[in-house]
Amino acid sequence: MGKVSVLVVDDAPFIRDLVKKGLRDHFPGLQIEEAVNGRKAQQFLARQSVDLILCDWEMPELSGIELLTWCREQEGLKTTPFIMVTSRGDKDNVVQAIQAGVSDFIGKPFSNDQLVSKVKKALSRAGKLEALAAQAPQRSLVGSMPNDSLSALTGGKAEVVRPSAPTAPRPAATPAAPPAVSAARPAAKGQQGQLRLPQTNLPCVIKALSLKEALLVIKRGTPLPQVLESAVLDLEEDSDVARLNGYLHAVAALEPRPDSEWLQLTFRFVDRDPQKLDYLSRLIARGSTQKHYVPGA
């Protein structure tokens, strides 16, 4: 019996690493393949079958919906479970994917337990979960898994220091702006957005913007956003909404005092989609003559 296998398709290395780490931790014995976009996935699937496909929607060369449509036209892929991993939660997009034959959705941003739950469900429906358990009897596939997003995101490459008791982390004093942001142009004054985290949605204001990252200002609340937490930044311009995938690179107090009401977040983009980069370029150009936004100013 061959190994149970999954193909992870996403143009963002960060997201692929997040998914692979979550799968390895919870599904020992699972063979994990990856593709950097839909076209590469198509080439892989033309020569090798898999038991499950986890695919991003928005990718250059060939999108997730185009790959899904192609898969359902292939005799050997008509019934292969296909989970769309996407920040597109609009009704029209959901209907489009269902009509194309999608098996399930995972919304960005996602937590480890959300990923595991969806994959376990898909493998169970396909009759592959027991086979996978037989390949790795030393670990249980049915036990609960803690929501350990920091561990997943570091991929074991960085040390994660945990407090002895669960306490809310204190924001650090405002650090000097990193080079990428200091060179960025300020965004249009008052540019509003929404930051979607695995557990909550936060309104935010764009303080500065580059093609690499954005400085966001949010009102302090509970729970506090966590460094290395995956997120989606929704921005609206002229009735168009851009969903920018990324992660929190830094969290700091906006003012140099511990009771600061406002937090400054450094949000790193992971998308390689040309349309999103073009959108960011337009926003940066529009903000070139504007001043920085300061809450309460």
Short mmCIF file of C-alpha atoms in Angstrom, two decimals:
data_model
loop_
_atom_site.label_atom_id
_atom_site.label_comp_id
_atom_site.label_asym_id
_atom_site.label_seq_id
_atom_site.Cartn_x
_atom_site.Cartn_y
_atom_site.Cartn_z
CA MET A 1 0.00 0.00 0.00
CA GLY A 2 1.42 3.37 -1.02
CA LYS A 3 1.69 6.25 1.39
CA VAL A 4 -1.26 8.59 1.85
CA SER A 5 -0.23 11.82 0.14
CA VAL A 6 -1.30 15.48 -0.01
CA LEU A 7 -0.35 18.25 -2.44
CA VAL A 8 -0.02 21.76 -0.95
CA VAL A 9 -0.39 24.50 -3.57
CA ASP A 10 0.33 28.15 -2.70
CA ASP A 11 2.53 30.85 -4.18
CA ALA A 12 3.47 32.11 -0.69
CA PRO A 13 6.30 30.08 0.94
CA PHE A 14 5.14 31.24 4.39
CA ILE A 15 1.68 29.72 3.91
CA ARG A 16 3.09 26.48 2.47
CA ASP A 17 5.43 26.15 5.46
CA LEU A 18 2.56 26.81 7.86
CA VAL A 19 0.39 24.13 6.25
CA LYS A 20 3.23 21.59 6.01
CA LYS A 21 4.21 22.06 9.65
CA GLY A 22 0.62 21.61 10.82
CA LEU A 23 0.24 18.44 8.73
CA ARG A 24 3.53 16.93 9.84
CA ASP A 25 2.78 17.54 13.51
CA HIS A 26 -0.64 15.94 13.43
CA PHE A 27 -0.48 13.39 10.61
CA PRO A 28 2.77 11.41 10.98
CA GLY A 29 3.38 9.26 7.94
CA LEU A 30 1.58 11.63 5.57
CA GLN A 31 3.58 12.23 2.39
CA ILE A 32 3.56 15.96 1.63
CA GLU A 33 4.21 17.36 -1.84
CA GLU A 34 4.14 21.06 -2.74
CA ALA A 35 3.75 23.34 -5.75
CA VAL A 36 4.45 27.07 -5.99
CA ASN A 37 1.43 27.83 -8.20
CA GLY A 38 -1.43 26.23 -10.08
CA ARG A 39 0.60 25.61 -13.23
CA LYS A 40 3.28 23.66 -11.35
CA ALA A 41 0.55 21.73 -9.52
CA GLN A 42 -1.06 20.85 -12.84
CA GLN A 43 2.25 19.53 -14.18
CA PHE A 44 2.77 17.47 -11.01
CA LEU A 45 -0.76 16.02 -11.02
CA ALA A 46 -0.44 15.06 -14.72
CA ARG A 47 2.27 12.55 -13.78
CA GLN A 48 1.48 11.61 -10.17
CA SER A 49 -1.71 11.09 -8.16
CA VAL A 50 -2.36 12.28 -4.60
CA ASP A 51 -5.04 11.59 -2.03
CA LEU A 52 -5.80 15.23 -1.14
CA ILE A 53 -5.18 18.68 -2.65
CA LEU A 54 -4.90 21.80 -0.47
CA CYS A 55 -4.88 24.77 -2.80
CA ASP A 56 -4.78 28.57 -2.60
CA TRP A 57 -7.28 30.49 -4.74
CA GLU A 58 -5.30 33.53 -5.90
CA MET A 59 -2.04 32.57 -7.62
CA PRO A 60 -0.11 33.70 -10.71
CA GLU A 61 -0.13 31.65 -13.94
CA LEU A 62 -3.03 29.39 -12.93
CA SER A 63 -5.47 30.19 -10.13
CA GLY A 64 -6.93 27.73 -7.65
CA ILE A 65 -10.35 27.79 -9.31
CA GLU A 66 -8.74 27.11 -12.70
CA LEU A 67 -6.77 24.20 -11.25
CA LEU A 68 -9.93 22.82 -9.61
CA THR A 69 -11.82 23.03 -12.92
CA TRP A 70 -8.99 21.22 -14.71
CA CYS A 71 -8.83 18.52 -12.02
CA ARG A 72 -12.52 17.73 -12.33
CA GLU A 73 -12.05 17.25 -16.09
CA GLN A 74 -9.37 14.58 -15.53
CA GLU A 75 -10.55 11.00 -15.13
CA GLY A 76 -8.10 10.27 -12.30
CA LEU A 77 -8.83 13.51 -10.38
CA LYS A 78 -12.62 13.77 -10.63
CA THR A 79 -13.17 12.55 -7.08
CA THR A 80 -9.88 13.57 -5.43
CA PRO A 81 -10.68 15.71 -2.35
CA PHE A 82 -9.87 19.35 -3.16
CA ILE A 83 -9.84 21.86 -0.31
CA MET A 84 -9.64 25.53 -1.28
CA VAL A 85 -7.55 27.60 1.13
CA THR A 86 -8.69 31.15 0.55
CA SER A 87 -9.40 34.59 1.94
CA ARG A 88 -12.34 34.85 -0.47
CA GLY A 89 -15.42 34.30 1.63
CA ASP A 90 -17.89 36.13 -0.61
CA LYS A 91 -21.04 34.23 -1.54
CA ASP A 92 -20.31 34.48 -5.28
CA ASN A 93 -16.85 32.96 -4.83
CA VAL A 94 -18.19 30.15 -2.66
CA VAL A 95 -20.91 29.33 -5.21
CA GLN A 96 -18.35 29.41 -8.04
CA ALA A 97 -16.08 26.96 -6.22
CA ILE A 98 -18.97 24.63 -5.31
CA GLN A 99 -20.12 24.57 -8.92
CA ALA A 100 -16.56 23.74 -9.99
CA GLY A 101 -16.53 20.75 -7.63
CA VAL A 102 -14.68 21.90 -4.52
CA SER A 103 -14.77 19.50 -1.56
CA ASP A 104 -14.32 22.00 1.28
CA PHE A 105 -12.93 25.41 2.28
CA ILE A 106 -10.34 26.64 4.77
CA GLY A 107 -10.57 30.38 5.31
CA LYS A 108 -7.46 32.54 5.64
CA PRO A 109 -6.24 33.22 8.21
CA PHE A 110 -6.58 29.78 9.79
CA SER A 111 -5.42 28.17 13.01
CA ASN A 112 -3.73 24.79 13.30
CA ASP A 113 -6.82 23.09 14.69
CA GLN A 114 -8.97 24.45 11.84
CA LEU A 115 -6.51 23.02 9.30
CA VAL A 116 -6.33 19.66 11.07
CA SER A 117 -10.12 19.40 11.39
CA LYS A 118 -10.70 19.98 7.67
CA VAL A 119 -7.94 17.60 6.56
CA LYS A 120 -9.09 14.89 8.96
CA LYS A 121 -12.65 15.24 7.65
CA ALA A 122 -11.53 15.03 4.00
CA LEU A 123 -9.27 12.00 4.58
CA SER A 124 -12.01 10.26 6.55
CA ARG A 125 -14.56 10.76 3.76
CA ALA A 126 -12.03 9.40 1.25
CA GLY A 127 -11.40 6.34 3.43
CA LYS A 128 -7.73 7.28 3.89
CA LEU A 129 -7.62 8.17 7.59
CA GLU A 130 -7.40 4.58 8.81
CA ALA A 131 -4.69 3.81 6.25
CA LEU A 132 -2.72 6.81 7.46
CA ALA A 133 -3.11 5.72 11.08
CA ALA A 134 -1.82 2.27 10.15
CA GLN A 135 1.28 3.84 8.62
CA ALA A 136 2.06 5.69 11.86
CA PRO A 137 0.74 3.65 14.80
CA GLN A 138 3.15 5.29 17.22
CA ARG A 139 1.05 8.46 17.31
CA SER A 140 -2.69 9.01 17.52
CA LEU A 141 -4.52 10.86 14.77
CA VAL A 142 -7.73 11.22 16.74
CA GLY A 143 -6.50 13.08 19.80
CA SER A 144 -7.02 16.79 20.23
CA MET A 145 -4.29 19.13 19.09
CA PRO A 146 -3.44 22.39 20.83
CA ASN A 147 -3.73 25.60 18.82
CA ASP A 148 0.00 26.23 18.60
CA SER A 149 0.31 28.81 15.86
CA LEU A 150 3.68 30.16 17.00
CA SER A 151 5.27 26.74 16.91
CA ALA A 152 3.80 26.07 13.48
CA LEU A 153 5.01 29.35 12.07
CA THR A 154 8.55 29.05 13.35
CA GLY A 155 8.82 25.58 11.85
CA GLY A 156 11.17 24.58 14.63
CA LYS A 157 13.76 27.09 13.43
CA ALA A 158 13.24 29.58 16.22
CA GLU A 159 12.91 29.12 19.95
CA VAL A 160 9.48 29.87 21.35
CA VAL A 161 9.56 30.96 24.98
CA ARG A 162 6.33 30.23 26.82
CA PRO A 163 5.23 31.76 30.15
CA SER A 164 4.58 29.34 33.03
CA ALA A 165 1.03 30.62 33.31
CA PRO A 166 -1.20 32.08 30.55
CA THR A 167 -0.78 35.82 30.74
CA ALA A 168 -1.44 38.55 28.23
CA PRO A 169 1.83 39.64 26.59
CA ARG A 170 2.90 43.21 27.17
CA PRO A 171 3.57 45.33 24.09
CA ALA A 172 7.19 46.35 23.79
CA ALA A 173 8.35 49.94 23.57
CA THR A 174 8.11 51.31 20.06
CA PRO A 175 11.24 50.22 18.16
CA ALA A 176 12.95 52.11 15.40
CA ALA A 177 11.16 51.53 12.11
CA PRO A 178 12.72 48.75 10.05
CA PRO A 179 14.45 49.82 6.82
CA ALA A 180 11.68 48.54 4.56
CA VAL A 181 9.10 50.71 6.28
CA SER A 182 11.23 53.79 6.78
CA ALA A 183 11.69 53.84 3.01
CA ALA A 184 7.99 53.34 2.36
CA ARG A 185 5.66 56.14 1.48
CA PRO A 186 2.90 57.01 3.93
CA ALA A 187 -0.48 55.66 2.94
CA ALA A 188 -3.36 57.96 2.13
CA LYS A 189 -4.44 59.70 5.33
CA GLY A 190 -7.16 57.80 7.11
CA GLN A 191 -6.97 54.78 4.79
CA GLN A 192 -9.10 52.24 6.59
CA GLY A 193 -8.77 48.49 6.52
CA GLN A 194 -9.70 45.35 8.39
CA LEU A 195 -7.18 42.89 9.80
CA ARG A 196 -8.52 39.36 9.96
CA LEU A 197 -6.80 37.09 12.50
CA PRO A 198 -7.67 33.44 13.23
CA GLN A 199 -9.72 34.40 16.30
CA THR A 200 -10.91 37.95 15.64
CA ASN A 201 -11.32 40.80 13.15
CA LEU A 202 -9.82 44.23 13.90
CA PRO A 203 -10.45 47.57 12.18
CA CYS A 204 -7.17 49.32 11.42
CA VAL A 205 -5.63 52.40 9.86
CA ILE A 206 -2.75 52.19 7.38
CA LYS A 207 0.12 54.34 8.62
CA ALA A 208 2.69 53.46 5.94
CA LEU A 209 2.84 51.09 3.02
CA SER A 210 5.45 49.40 0.82
CA LEU A 211 5.35 46.44 -1.54
CA LYS A 212 6.84 44.35 1.27
CA GLU A 213 4.83 45.35 4.33
CA ALA A 214 2.39 47.76 5.95
CA LEU A 215 2.44 49.63 9.24
CA LEU A 216 -1.01 49.32 10.82
CA VAL A 217 -2.48 51.17 13.77
CA ILE A 218 -5.16 49.44 15.85
CA LYS A 219 -6.86 50.19 19.14
CA ARG A 220 -5.57 48.02 21.93
CA GLY A 221 -7.93 45.25 23.00
CA THR A 222 -8.07 41.68 24.22
CA PRO A 223 -6.67 39.36 23.07
CA LEU A 224 -3.56 41.09 21.81
CA PRO A 225 -2.34 40.16 18.31
CA GLN A 226 0.61 37.75 18.36
CA VAL A 227 3.88 38.02 16.48
CA LEU A 228 4.10 35.47 13.62
CA GLU A 229 0.32 35.08 13.57
CA SER A 230 -1.03 34.62 10.06
CA ALA A 231 -3.57 37.22 8.96
CA VAL A 232 -5.43 38.76 6.04
CA LEU A 233 -5.55 42.51 5.47
CA ASP A 234 -8.68 43.69 3.65
CA LEU A 235 -8.32 47.04 1.87
CA GLU A 236 -10.96 48.80 -0.18
CA GLU A 237 -10.34 51.29 -2.97
CA ASP A 238 -12.99 52.53 -5.43
CA SER A 239 -15.35 49.67 -4.49
CA ASP A 240 -12.60 47.08 -5.13
CA VAL A 241 -11.57 44.97 -2.14
CA ALA A 242 -8.06 43.52 -1.98
CA ARG A 243 -7.39 40.61 0.37
CA LEU A 244 -3.69 40.68 1.18
CA ASN A 245 -2.30 37.58 2.87
CA GLY A 246 0.54 37.88 5.36
CA TYR A 247 1.66 37.62 8.95
CA LEU A 248 2.43 39.90 11.89
CA HIS A 249 6.15 40.61 11.93
CA ALA A 250 6.11 42.96 14.93
CA VAL A 251 3.69 44.26 17.56
CA ALA A 252 4.54 47.39 19.55
CA ALA A 253 2.97 50.22 21.51
CA LEU A 254 2.42 53.27 19.31
CA GLU A 255 3.41 55.57 22.17
CA PRO A 256 6.43 54.94 24.44
CA ARG A 257 4.44 54.00 27.52
CA PRO A 258 3.01 50.67 28.75
CA ASP A 259 -0.60 51.87 28.90
CA SER A 260 -0.65 53.08 25.29
CA GLU A 261 -4.19 52.89 23.92
CA TRP A 262 -2.92 52.30 20.37
CA LEU A 263 -0.75 49.52 18.95
CA GLN A 264 1.44 49.60 15.86
CA LEU A 265 1.64 46.36 13.87
CA THR A 266 4.12 45.50 11.14
CA PHE A 267 2.24 43.32 8.65
CA ARG A 268 4.42 41.45 6.13
CA PHE A 269 2.85 40.48 2.81
CA VAL A 270 3.31 36.96 1.47
CA ASP A 271 1.35 37.23 -1.80
CA ARG A 272 3.19 37.02 -5.12
CA ASP A 273 0.07 37.71 -7.17
CA PRO A 274 0.87 40.43 -9.80
CA GLN A 275 -2.64 41.90 -9.47
CA LYS A 276 -2.15 42.43 -5.74
CA LEU A 277 1.29 43.97 -6.25
CA ASP A 278 -0.24 46.33 -8.82
CA TYR A 279 -2.95 47.24 -6.33
CA LEU A 280 -0.34 48.01 -3.67
CA SER A 281 1.61 50.12 -6.16
CA ARG A 282 -1.48 52.24 -6.85
CA LEU A 283 -2.09 52.75 -3.14
CA ILE A 284 1.53 53.75 -2.55
CA ALA A 285 1.43 56.21 -5.45
CA ARG A 286 -1.82 57.71 -4.19
CA GLY A 287 -0.32 58.26 -0.74
CA SER A 288 2.87 59.92 -1.99
CA THR A 289 1.60 63.45 -1.26
CA GLN A 290 -0.20 62.62 1.98
CA LYS A 291 0.98 62.93 5.56
CA HIS A 292 1.25 60.13 8.10
CA TYR A 293 -1.90 59.40 10.01
CA VAL A 294 -1.73 59.71 13.79
CA PRO A 295 -4.75 58.63 15.88
CA GLY A 296 -6.46 61.60 17.45
CA ALA A 297 -4.58 64.10 15.28
#
